[in-house]
mmCIF file of C-alpha atoms in Angstrom:
data_model
loop_
_atom_site.group_PDB
_atom_site.id
_atom_site.type_symbol
_atom_site.label_atom_id
_atom_site.label_comp_id
_atom_site.label_asym_id
_atom_site.label_seq_id
_atom_site.Cartn_x
_atom_site.Cartn_y
_atom_site.Cartn_z
ATOM 1 C CA LYS H 1270 80.429 148.583 10.491
ATOM 2 C CA LEU H 1271 81.360 145.019 11.569
ATOM 3 C CA ALA H 1272 82.915 146.157 14.725
ATOM 4 C CA ASP H 1273 79.832 148.029 15.761
ATOM 5 C CA LEU H 1274 77.626 145.170 14.743
ATOM 6 C CA LEU H 1275 79.549 142.674 16.880
ATOM 7 C CA ALA H 1276 79.653 145.216 19.865
ATOM 8 C CA ASN H 1277 76.046 144.465 20.318
ATOM 9 C CA PRO H 1278 75.614 141.564 22.904
ATOM 10 C CA GLU H 1279 72.290 140.635 21.550
ATOM 11 C CA TYR H 1280 73.755 140.057 17.981
ATOM 12 C CA ARG H 1281 76.746 137.708 18.226
ATOM 13 C CA PRO H 1282 77.183 135.258 15.058
ATOM 14 C CA SER H 1283 79.629 132.489 15.553
ATOM 15 C CA ALA H 1284 80.774 132.837 11.933
ATOM 16 C CA ILE H 1285 81.601 135.545 9.307
ATOM 17 C CA GLY H 1286 81.686 134.568 5.689
ATOM 18 C CA VAL H 1287 84.501 136.076 3.554
ATOM 19 C CA LEU H 1288 84.778 136.020 -0.252
ATOM 20 C CA ASP H 1289 88.596 137.159 -0.423
ATOM 21 C CA GLU H 1290 91.819 136.490 1.610
ATOM 22 C CA GLU H 1291 92.559 140.236 1.760
ATOM 23 C CA VAL H 1292 89.106 140.886 3.428
ATOM 24 C CA ALA H 1293 89.958 138.154 5.870
ATOM 25 C CA GLU H 1294 93.352 139.545 6.873
ATOM 26 C CA SER H 1295 91.886 143.079 7.139
ATOM 27 C CA LEU H 1296 89.044 141.860 9.429
ATOM 28 C CA VAL H 1297 91.397 140.071 11.824
ATOM 29 C CA GLU H 1298 93.749 142.956 12.025
ATOM 30 C CA LYS H 1299 91.188 145.572 12.548
ATOM 31 C CA LEU H 1300 88.832 143.499 15.068
ATOM 32 C CA GLN H 1301 91.845 142.592 17.195
ATOM 33 C CA TYR H 1302 92.653 146.403 17.544
ATOM 34 C CA GLN H 1303 89.173 147.604 17.976
ATOM 35 C CA GLN H 1304 87.781 144.849 20.022
ATOM 36 C CA PRO H 1305 90.716 142.655 21.363
ATOM 37 C CA GLU H 1306 88.197 141.018 23.965
ATOM 38 C CA LEU H 1307 86.575 139.206 21.082
ATOM 39 C CA PRO H 1308 88.592 136.401 19.576
ATOM 40 C CA VAL H 1309 88.231 135.995 15.825
ATOM 41 C CA TYR H 1310 89.659 132.900 14.228
ATOM 42 C CA ALA H 1311 90.696 132.638 10.626
ATOM 43 C CA PRO H 1312 91.578 129.129 9.839
ATOM 44 C CA GLN H 1313 95.087 128.697 8.417
ATOM 45 C CA SER H 1314 95.776 125.580 6.788
ATOM 46 C CA ARG H 1315 99.100 123.654 7.309
ATOM 47 C CA LYS H 1316 100.686 121.360 5.047
ATOM 48 C CA LEU H 1317 101.003 118.037 6.985
ATOM 49 C CA SER H 1318 104.597 117.268 5.792
ATOM 50 C CA ALA H 1319 105.716 120.454 7.613
ATOM 51 C CA LEU H 1320 104.256 119.281 10.976
ATOM 52 C CA PRO H 1321 106.462 117.652 13.811
ATOM 53 C CA TRP H 1322 104.949 114.033 13.971
ATOM 54 C CA THR H 1323 104.926 113.788 10.096
ATOM 55 C CA ARG H 1324 108.486 114.861 9.513
ATOM 56 C CA LEU H 1325 109.621 112.415 12.202
ATOM 57 C CA LEU H 1326 107.662 109.629 10.530
ATOM 58 C CA LEU H 1327 109.234 110.242 7.116
ATOM 59 C CA ASP H 1328 112.800 110.390 8.977
ATOM 60 C CA LEU H 1329 112.207 106.978 10.531
ATOM 61 C CA LEU H 1330 111.311 105.689 7.054
ATOM 62 C CA ALA H 1331 114.379 106.927 5.710
ATOM 63 C CA LEU H 1332 116.312 105.192 8.467
ATOM 64 C CA ALA H 1333 115.520 101.890 6.618
ATOM 65 C CA GLU H 1334 117.094 102.847 3.340
ATOM 66 C CA ASP H 1335 120.812 102.182 2.313
ATOM 67 C CA PRO H 1336 122.864 104.131 2.977
ATOM 68 C CA VAL H 1337 121.715 105.929 5.954
ATOM 69 C CA ARG H 1338 123.200 109.492 5.278
ATOM 70 C CA PHE H 1339 124.935 111.462 8.344
ATOM 71 C CA GLU H 1340 122.575 114.364 7.780
ATOM 72 C CA LEU H 1341 119.632 112.151 8.736
ATOM 73 C CA ILE H 1342 121.279 110.820 11.970
ATOM 74 C CA ALA H 1343 122.124 114.505 12.804
ATOM 75 C CA ARG H 1344 118.465 115.621 12.139
ATOM 76 C CA LEU H 1345 116.963 112.965 14.331
ATOM 77 C CA ALA H 1346 119.458 113.895 17.009
ATOM 78 C CA ARG H 1347 118.332 117.433 16.962
ATOM 79 C CA ASN H 1348 114.487 116.442 16.764
ATOM 80 C CA ALA H 1349 112.944 117.572 20.020
ATOM 81 C CA LEU H 1350 110.436 114.496 20.078
ATOM 82 C CA VAL H 1351 113.349 112.211 19.926
ATOM 83 C CA GLN H 1352 115.343 114.080 22.499
ATOM 84 C CA ASP H 1353 112.488 113.986 24.865
ATOM 85 C CA PHE H 1354 112.019 110.246 24.180
ATOM 86 C CA ALA H 1355 115.669 109.593 24.976
ATOM 87 C CA LEU H 1356 115.603 111.613 28.175
ATOM 88 C CA THR H 1357 112.347 109.873 29.352
ATOM 89 C CA VAL H 1358 113.573 106.261 28.824
ATOM 90 C CA GLY H 1359 117.105 107.142 30.201
ATOM 91 C CA LEU H 1360 119.209 106.771 27.065
ATOM 92 C CA VAL H 1361 120.521 110.294 27.316
ATOM 93 C CA ASP H 1362 120.912 112.790 30.074
ATOM 94 C CA ASP H 1363 123.089 115.321 28.466
ATOM 95 C CA TRP H 1364 121.799 116.080 24.937
ATOM 96 C CA PRO H 1365 123.951 119.332 24.620
ATOM 97 C CA GLY H 1366 127.049 117.312 25.306
ATOM 98 C CA VAL H 1367 125.869 114.468 22.820
ATOM 99 C CA LEU H 1368 125.316 117.140 20.007
ATOM 100 C CA ILE H 1369 128.613 118.649 20.654
ATOM 101 C CA ARG H 1370 130.416 115.420 20.321
ATOM 102 C CA LEU H 1371 128.412 114.442 17.269
ATOM 103 C CA ASP H 1372 129.614 117.780 15.466
ATOM 104 C CA GLN H 1373 133.174 117.098 16.682
ATOM 105 C CA LEU H 1374 133.155 113.577 15.025
ATOM 106 C CA GLU H 1375 131.556 114.973 11.928
ATOM 107 C CA SER H 1376 134.246 117.887 11.402
ATOM 108 C CA GLU H 1377 137.289 115.616 12.572
ATOM 109 C CA HIS H 1378 136.354 112.628 10.303
ATOM 110 C CA LEU H 1379 134.214 114.252 7.447
ATOM 111 C CA LEU H 1380 131.501 111.591 8.031
ATOM 112 C CA ALA H 1381 129.301 110.806 5.151
ATOM 113 C CA ASP H 1382 127.096 107.863 6.646
ATOM 114 C CA TRP H 1383 125.879 106.038 9.537
ATOM 115 C CA ALA H 1384 128.331 103.071 9.056
ATOM 116 C CA GLU H 1385 131.265 105.391 9.375
ATOM 117 C CA LEU H 1386 129.758 106.996 12.474
ATOM 118 C CA ARG H 1387 129.135 103.900 14.174
ATOM 119 C CA ASP H 1388 132.568 102.358 13.511
ATOM 120 C CA ILE H 1389 134.313 105.605 14.938
ATOM 121 C CA VAL H 1390 132.054 105.596 17.969
ATOM 122 C CA GLN H 1391 132.689 101.886 18.813
ATOM 123 C CA TYR H 1392 136.446 102.511 18.393
ATOM 124 C CA GLU H 1393 136.347 105.521 20.694
ATOM 125 C CA THR H 1394 134.126 103.853 23.300
ATOM 126 C CA ALA H 1395 136.532 100.821 23.308
ATOM 127 C CA ARG H 1396 139.102 102.980 24.957
ATOM 128 C CA THR H 1397 139.485 103.149 28.801
ATOM 129 C CA ALA H 1398 136.893 105.409 30.439
ATOM 130 C CA PRO H 1399 135.246 107.039 27.525
ATOM 131 C CA PRO H 1400 133.657 110.545 28.237
ATOM 132 C CA PRO H 1401 129.960 110.319 29.420
ATOM 133 C CA ALA H 1402 128.602 112.191 26.187
ATOM 134 C CA LEU H 1403 130.503 109.634 23.973
ATOM 135 C CA ALA H 1404 128.985 106.776 25.905
ATOM 136 C CA GLU H 1405 125.412 108.181 25.701
ATOM 137 C CA LEU H 1406 125.971 108.857 21.845
ATOM 138 C CA ALA H 1407 126.735 105.139 21.640
ATOM 139 C CA ASP H 1408 123.659 104.022 23.395
ATOM 140 C CA TRP H 1409 121.409 106.405 21.384
ATOM 141 C CA LEU H 1410 122.989 105.108 18.045
ATOM 142 C CA GLU H 1411 122.201 101.507 19.442
ATOM 143 C CA ARG H 1412 118.605 102.334 19.775
ATOM 144 C CA LEU H 1413 118.636 103.668 16.197
ATOM 145 C CA ALA H 1414 120.019 100.498 14.949
ATOM 146 C CA VAL H 1415 117.284 98.526 16.855
ATOM 147 C CA TRP H 1416 114.705 100.737 15.030
ATOM 148 C CA ARG H 1417 116.321 100.272 11.646
ATOM 149 C CA ARG H 1418 116.302 96.316 12.085
ATOM 150 C CA ARG H 1419 112.649 96.470 12.978
ATOM 151 C CA LEU H 1420 111.913 98.552 9.846
ATOM 152 C CA ARG H 1421 113.983 96.315 7.417
ATOM 153 C CA GLN H 1422 112.894 92.824 8.669
ATOM 154 C CA THR H 1423 109.314 93.319 7.897
ATOM 155 C CA PRO H 1424 107.466 94.061 4.545
ATOM 156 C CA ASP H 1425 104.945 96.300 6.430
ATOM 157 C CA LEU H 1426 107.396 99.185 6.527
ATOM 158 C CA LEU H 1427 104.721 101.923 7.281
ATOM 159 C CA ARG H 1428 102.899 100.410 10.047
ATOM 160 C CA ASN H 1429 106.145 99.475 11.796
ATOM 161 C CA ALA H 1430 107.422 103.021 11.383
ATOM 162 C CA PHE H 1431 104.265 104.187 12.940
ATOM 163 C CA GLU H 1432 104.564 101.779 15.959
ATOM 164 C CA ILE H 1433 107.821 103.282 16.529
ATOM 165 C CA LEU H 1434 106.438 106.744 16.207
ATOM 166 C CA ALA H 1435 103.690 105.636 18.784
ATOM 167 C CA GLU H 1436 106.528 104.363 21.140
ATOM 168 C CA ILE H 1437 108.159 107.708 20.997
ATOM 169 C CA GLY H 1438 104.946 109.408 21.752
ATOM 170 C CA ARG H 1439 104.219 107.263 24.785
ATOM 171 C CA ASN H 1440 107.493 108.219 26.466
ATOM 172 C CA ASN H 1441 107.223 111.962 25.771
ATOM 173 C CA SER H 1442 106.428 115.094 27.807
ATOM 174 C CA TYR H 1443 105.302 117.018 24.794
ATOM 175 C CA ALA H 1444 106.641 120.170 26.194
ATOM 176 C CA GLU H 1445 107.198 121.762 22.796
ATOM 177 C CA LEU H 1446 103.840 120.753 21.195
ATOM 178 C CA ASP H 1447 100.375 122.154 20.441
ATOM 179 C CA LEU H 1448 98.517 119.215 21.736
ATOM 180 C CA GLU H 1449 95.398 120.063 19.872
ATOM 181 C CA LEU H 1450 97.084 120.455 16.556
ATOM 182 C CA SER H 1451 99.032 117.085 17.239
ATOM 183 C CA ALA H 1452 95.879 115.267 17.947
ATOM 184 C CA VAL H 1453 94.297 116.253 14.441
ATOM 185 C CA GLU H 1454 97.838 115.644 12.704
ATOM 186 C CA LEU H 1455 98.195 112.151 14.070
ATOM 187 C CA ALA H 1456 94.761 111.252 13.272
ATOM 188 C CA GLN H 1457 95.210 112.479 9.633
ATOM 189 C CA LEU H 1458 98.612 110.752 9.529
ATOM 190 C CA GLN H 1459 97.318 107.509 10.769
ATOM 191 C CA ARG H 1460 94.665 107.374 8.109
ATOM 192 C CA LEU H 1461 97.306 108.158 5.325
ATOM 193 C CA VAL H 1462 99.542 105.448 6.733
ATOM 194 C CA VAL H 1463 96.641 102.762 6.424
ATOM 195 C CA GLU H 1464 95.771 104.077 2.844
ATOM 196 C CA ALA H 1465 99.357 104.103 1.566
ATOM 197 C CA ALA H 1466 100.225 100.527 3.044
ATOM 198 C CA ASN H 1467 96.966 99.069 1.544
ATOM 199 C CA ALA H 1468 97.758 100.882 -1.943
ATOM 200 C CA ALA H 1469 101.203 99.510 -1.819
ATOM 201 C CA ARG H 1470 100.401 95.981 -0.875
ATOM 202 C CA GLU H 1471 101.450 94.505 -4.260
ATOM 203 C CA ARG H 1472 104.456 96.872 -4.429
ATOM 204 C CA PRO H 1473 105.788 97.475 -0.844
ATOM 205 C CA GLN H 1474 108.851 99.495 -2.286
ATOM 206 C CA MET H 1475 106.318 102.280 -3.263
ATOM 207 C CA ALA H 1476 104.867 102.642 0.198
ATOM 208 C CA LYS H 1477 107.197 105.521 1.307
ATOM 209 C CA THR H 1478 106.677 107.178 -1.972
ATOM 210 C CA LEU H 1479 102.958 107.017 -1.734
ATOM 211 C CA LEU H 1480 102.815 108.231 1.879
ATOM 212 C CA THR H 1481 105.345 111.197 1.206
ATOM 213 C CA ASP H 1482 103.240 112.476 -1.741
ATOM 214 C CA GLU H 1483 99.933 112.171 0.160
ATOM 215 C CA CYS H 1484 101.518 114.267 3.098
ATOM 216 C CA ASN H 1485 102.843 116.871 0.683
ATOM 217 C CA HIS H 1486 99.315 117.345 -0.582
ATOM 218 C CA THR H 1487 97.373 117.121 2.533
ATOM 219 C CA GLU H 1488 96.551 120.338 4.509
ATOM 220 C CA ILE H 1489 94.845 120.469 8.000
ATOM 221 C CA SER H 1490 93.528 123.307 10.201
ATOM 222 C CA ILE H 1491 91.868 123.354 13.560
ATOM 223 C CA ARG H 1492 89.434 125.783 15.195
ATOM 224 C CA ALA H 1493 90.661 127.800 18.126
ATOM 225 C CA ASP H 1494 89.099 126.353 21.348
ATOM 226 C CA VAL H 1495 87.678 129.397 22.680
ATOM 227 C CA GLU H 1496 84.289 129.703 23.722
ATOM 228 C CA ALA H 1497 83.286 133.049 22.293
ATOM 229 C CA ALA H 1498 85.511 132.665 19.205
ATOM 230 C CA ILE H 1499 84.080 133.906 15.926
ATOM 231 C CA ASP H 1500 85.102 131.838 12.888
ATOM 232 C CA LEU H 1501 86.097 133.466 9.601
ATOM 233 C CA VAL H 1502 85.261 131.007 6.883
ATOM 234 C CA GLY H 1503 84.722 131.053 3.100
ATOM 235 C CA PHE H 1504 81.471 131.971 1.404
ATOM 236 C CA LEU H 1505 81.201 128.544 0.226
ATOM 237 C CA GLU H 1506 81.010 127.159 3.733
ATOM 238 C CA LEU H 1507 78.240 129.263 4.993
ATOM 239 C CA PRO H 1508 75.289 127.069 3.884
ATOM 240 C CA TRP H 1509 76.839 124.226 5.839
ATOM 241 C CA ARG H 1510 76.841 126.254 9.222
ATOM 242 C CA PRO H 1511 74.109 125.384 11.473
ATOM 243 C CA ASP H 1512 73.935 129.047 12.952
ATOM 244 C CA ARG H 1513 70.944 131.206 12.549
ATOM 245 C CA GLU H 1514 72.746 134.505 12.573
ATOM 246 C CA LEU H 1515 75.540 134.940 9.847
ATOM 247 C CA VAL H 1516 77.478 137.792 8.426
ATOM 248 C CA VAL H 1517 79.112 137.991 4.987
ATOM 249 C CA ALA H 1518 81.838 140.525 4.711
ATOM 250 C CA GLY H 1519 83.405 141.743 1.402
ATOM 251 C CA PHE H 1520 80.472 141.251 -0.786
ATOM 252 C CA ASN H 1521 81.970 143.080 -3.657
ATOM 253 C CA GLU H 1522 81.703 142.313 -7.409
ATOM 254 C CA GLU H 1523 85.502 142.101 -7.539
ATOM 255 C CA ASN H 1524 85.692 139.237 -4.913
ATOM 256 C CA PHE H 1525 83.438 136.748 -6.971
ATOM 257 C CA HIS H 1526 84.884 134.111 -9.128
ATOM 258 C CA TYR H 1527 81.980 133.759 -11.684
ATOM 259 C CA ARG H 1528 84.015 135.806 -14.201
ATOM 260 C CA ARG H 1529 87.215 133.888 -14.002
ATOM 261 C CA ALA H 1530 86.411 130.514 -15.767
ATOM 262 C CA SER H 1531 86.852 131.609 -19.457
ATOM 263 C CA ASP H 1532 89.920 132.867 -20.978
ATOM 264 C CA ALA H 1533 91.633 133.443 -24.406
ATOM 265 C CA LEU H 1534 92.384 129.904 -24.952
ATOM 266 C CA LEU H 1535 88.903 128.610 -23.857
ATOM 267 C CA PRO H 1536 86.282 131.246 -24.200
ATOM 268 C CA GLU H 1537 82.748 130.936 -22.893
ATOM 269 C CA ARG H 1538 81.288 129.323 -25.798
ATOM 270 C CA THR H 1539 84.169 126.723 -26.311
ATOM 271 C CA ARG H 1540 83.756 125.796 -22.719
ATOM 272 C CA GLU H 1541 80.029 125.326 -23.026
ATOM 273 C CA LEU H 1542 80.361 123.182 -26.051
ATOM 274 C CA LEU H 1543 82.960 120.998 -24.287
ATOM 275 C CA GLY H 1544 80.761 120.584 -21.084
ATOM 276 C CA MET H 1545 83.258 122.436 -19.018
ATOM 277 C CA THR H 1546 82.434 124.965 -16.121
ATOM 278 C CA THR H 1547 81.424 128.271 -17.415
ATOM 279 C CA ASP H 1548 80.856 131.785 -16.058
ATOM 280 C CA LYS H 1549 77.116 131.219 -16.314
ATOM 281 C CA MET H 1550 77.305 128.057 -14.273
ATOM 282 C CA ARG H 1551 79.485 129.793 -11.497
ATOM 283 C CA TYR H 1552 77.079 132.632 -11.258
ATOM 284 C CA ALA H 1553 74.052 130.408 -11.236
ATOM 285 C CA ALA H 1554 75.726 128.401 -8.303
ATOM 286 C CA ASP H 1555 76.312 131.836 -6.300
ATOM 287 C CA VAL H 1556 72.677 132.874 -6.960
ATOM 288 C CA PHE H 1557 71.387 129.671 -5.655
ATOM 289 C CA ARG H 1558 73.781 129.552 -2.540
ATOM 290 C CA LEU H 1559 72.802 133.194 -1.678
ATOM 291 C CA LYS H 1560 69.024 132.342 -2.054
ATOM 292 C CA ALA H 1561 69.376 129.340 0.146
ATOM 293 C CA LEU H 1562 71.250 131.457 2.834
ATOM 294 C CA LEU H 1563 68.464 134.244 2.645
ATOM 295 C CA GLU H 1564 65.635 131.647 2.971
ATOM 296 C CA SER H 1565 67.060 129.948 5.911
ATOM 297 C CA ARG H 1566 69.283 132.374 7.748
ATOM 298 C CA ARG H 1567 69.229 135.916 9.184
ATOM 299 C CA LEU H 1568 72.009 137.263 7.025
ATOM 300 C CA THR H 1569 73.731 140.394 7.424
ATOM 301 C CA ILE H 1570 75.824 141.413 4.358
ATOM 302 C CA LEU H 1571 78.582 143.883 4.083
ATOM 303 C CA TYR H 1572 80.404 145.279 1.231
ATOM 304 C CA GLY H 1573 83.334 147.740 1.086
ATOM 305 C CA LYS H 1574 83.739 150.844 -1.051
ATOM 306 C CA ALA H 1575 87.450 150.607 -1.594
ATOM 307 C CA SER H 1576 90.169 147.943 -1.333
ATOM 308 C CA LEU H 1577 93.331 148.329 0.801
ATOM 309 C CA ASN H 1578 95.138 149.574 -2.204
ATOM 310 C CA GLY H 1579 92.272 152.586 -2.533
ATOM 311 C CA ASP H 1580 90.711 150.989 -5.617
ATOM 312 C CA VAL H 1581 87.073 151.567 -5.846
ATOM 313 C CA LEU H 1582 84.882 148.449 -5.192
ATOM 314 C CA ARG H 1583 81.391 147.715 -6.472
ATOM 315 C CA PRO H 1584 78.500 145.916 -4.651
ATOM 316 C CA GLY H 1585 77.909 142.378 -5.764
ATOM 317 C CA ARG H 1586 75.585 142.136 -8.560
ATOM 318 C CA LEU H 1587 73.891 139.256 -6.692
ATOM 319 C CA LEU H 1588 72.385 142.047 -4.429
ATOM 320 C CA MET H 1589 70.560 143.411 -7.296
ATOM 321 C CA GLN H 1590 68.678 140.043 -8.145
ATOM 322 C CA CYS H 1591 65.178 141.406 -7.539
ATOM 323 C CA GLY H 1592 62.033 142.366 -9.271
ATOM 324 C CA PRO H 1593 61.739 145.574 -11.337
ATOM 325 C CA ALA H 1594 59.666 147.469 -8.984
ATOM 326 C CA LEU H 1595 62.300 146.904 -6.282
ATOM 327 C CA LEU H 1596 65.249 147.528 -8.258
ATOM 328 C CA PRO H 1597 65.438 151.386 -8.065
ATOM 329 C CA ASP H 1598 65.151 151.410 -4.085
ATOM 330 C CA ARG H 1599 67.756 148.702 -4.163
ATOM 331 C CA ILE H 1600 70.230 150.752 -6.201
ATOM 332 C CA ARG H 1601 69.619 153.942 -4.004
ATOM 333 C CA LEU H 1602 70.369 151.723 -1.065
ATOM 334 C CA LEU H 1603 73.549 150.099 -2.340
ATOM 335 C CA PHE H 1604 74.964 153.219 -3.857
ATOM 336 C CA SER H 1605 73.971 155.860 -1.373
ATOM 337 C CA GLY H 1606 76.890 157.858 -0.575
ATOM 338 C CA ALA H 1607 78.872 156.922 -3.697
ATOM 339 C CA LEU H 1608 79.126 160.333 -4.697
ATOM 340 C CA ASP H 1609 80.015 161.855 -1.100
ATOM 341 C CA GLU H 1610 83.068 164.153 -1.952
ATOM 342 C CA SER H 1611 83.611 165.163 1.755
ATOM 343 C CA PRO H 1612 87.373 165.669 2.439
ATOM 344 C CA VAL H 1613 89.561 162.920 4.204
ATOM 345 C CA GLN H 1614 89.972 163.744 7.621
ATOM 346 C CA PRO H 1615 93.748 164.336 8.555
ATOM 347 C CA VAL H 1616 95.530 161.545 10.533
ATOM 348 C CA ARG H 1617 97.170 162.702 13.764
ATOM 349 C CA LEU H 1618 100.518 160.999 14.443
ATOM 350 C CA ALA H 1619 101.554 160.325 18.005
#
């Protein structure tokens, strides 16, 4: 039904509201198969701490700690942003050779921290004509030492770490990055750095902990930059869309959440006495939301008859919110074909 609806060039909504993740996944899969020319974008949130600039900033903050573990140095050496920076500023020309040499030193000397690594590299480079990879490793470690001194010689740890991050960014080709996602990530990261620095003004030692916690609990998502893309959004987001034409998919009773507030420990009556959210309150909110959409939009509502697992689905009860005179026709409309017992057509396998 949805594919047929979107095939009409005169009816092209910019958003489809969905009530369940299973519905969203199924829609994306089917529409990509039936209408590959029509991009459908389902926003997928990503945790900030899993993104490249944030991971690098947290590693730079760890560079100011004692002791600096060898694992941190090895992780920085394998970071694509750090490698690109070192190539751009002329610190390292042969990263594969540097990484091989780093691994050799670790296996030969069972290195545990940075101090041991620097002592060994200084001893090795003091010999006559050290290999080029070893000389470049020494130059790179010296740059890390400069960054470490900058981080440790000032109480404003977070801002200094972000300045080093900006220095890496200014000397980078961004070959491996999604630039749009990076822009959103860096804007969010900068905001969190300022907030954590202000919050830790009285206790600077808590700055990194605060920032790490915020990064672990912050998620971001971006919209696909395609002119004709159709957004898949949650039902709660639809009233905030400026679009006149909207579609709601998966409008089934099983996908609504107004029957999930109460439980055996806190039944409906107890929640009401305690002033907590009740099933009635959630239901009333959904009624209000649907009414607002119907009054202000041209709304197309789709509901399924069965889930992906074959379970029978019912139309949402909100669709039966009408006067007594209209109710019989509304029920016939919603449940027409419910007793259709026509056999399932066989699937032909290629």
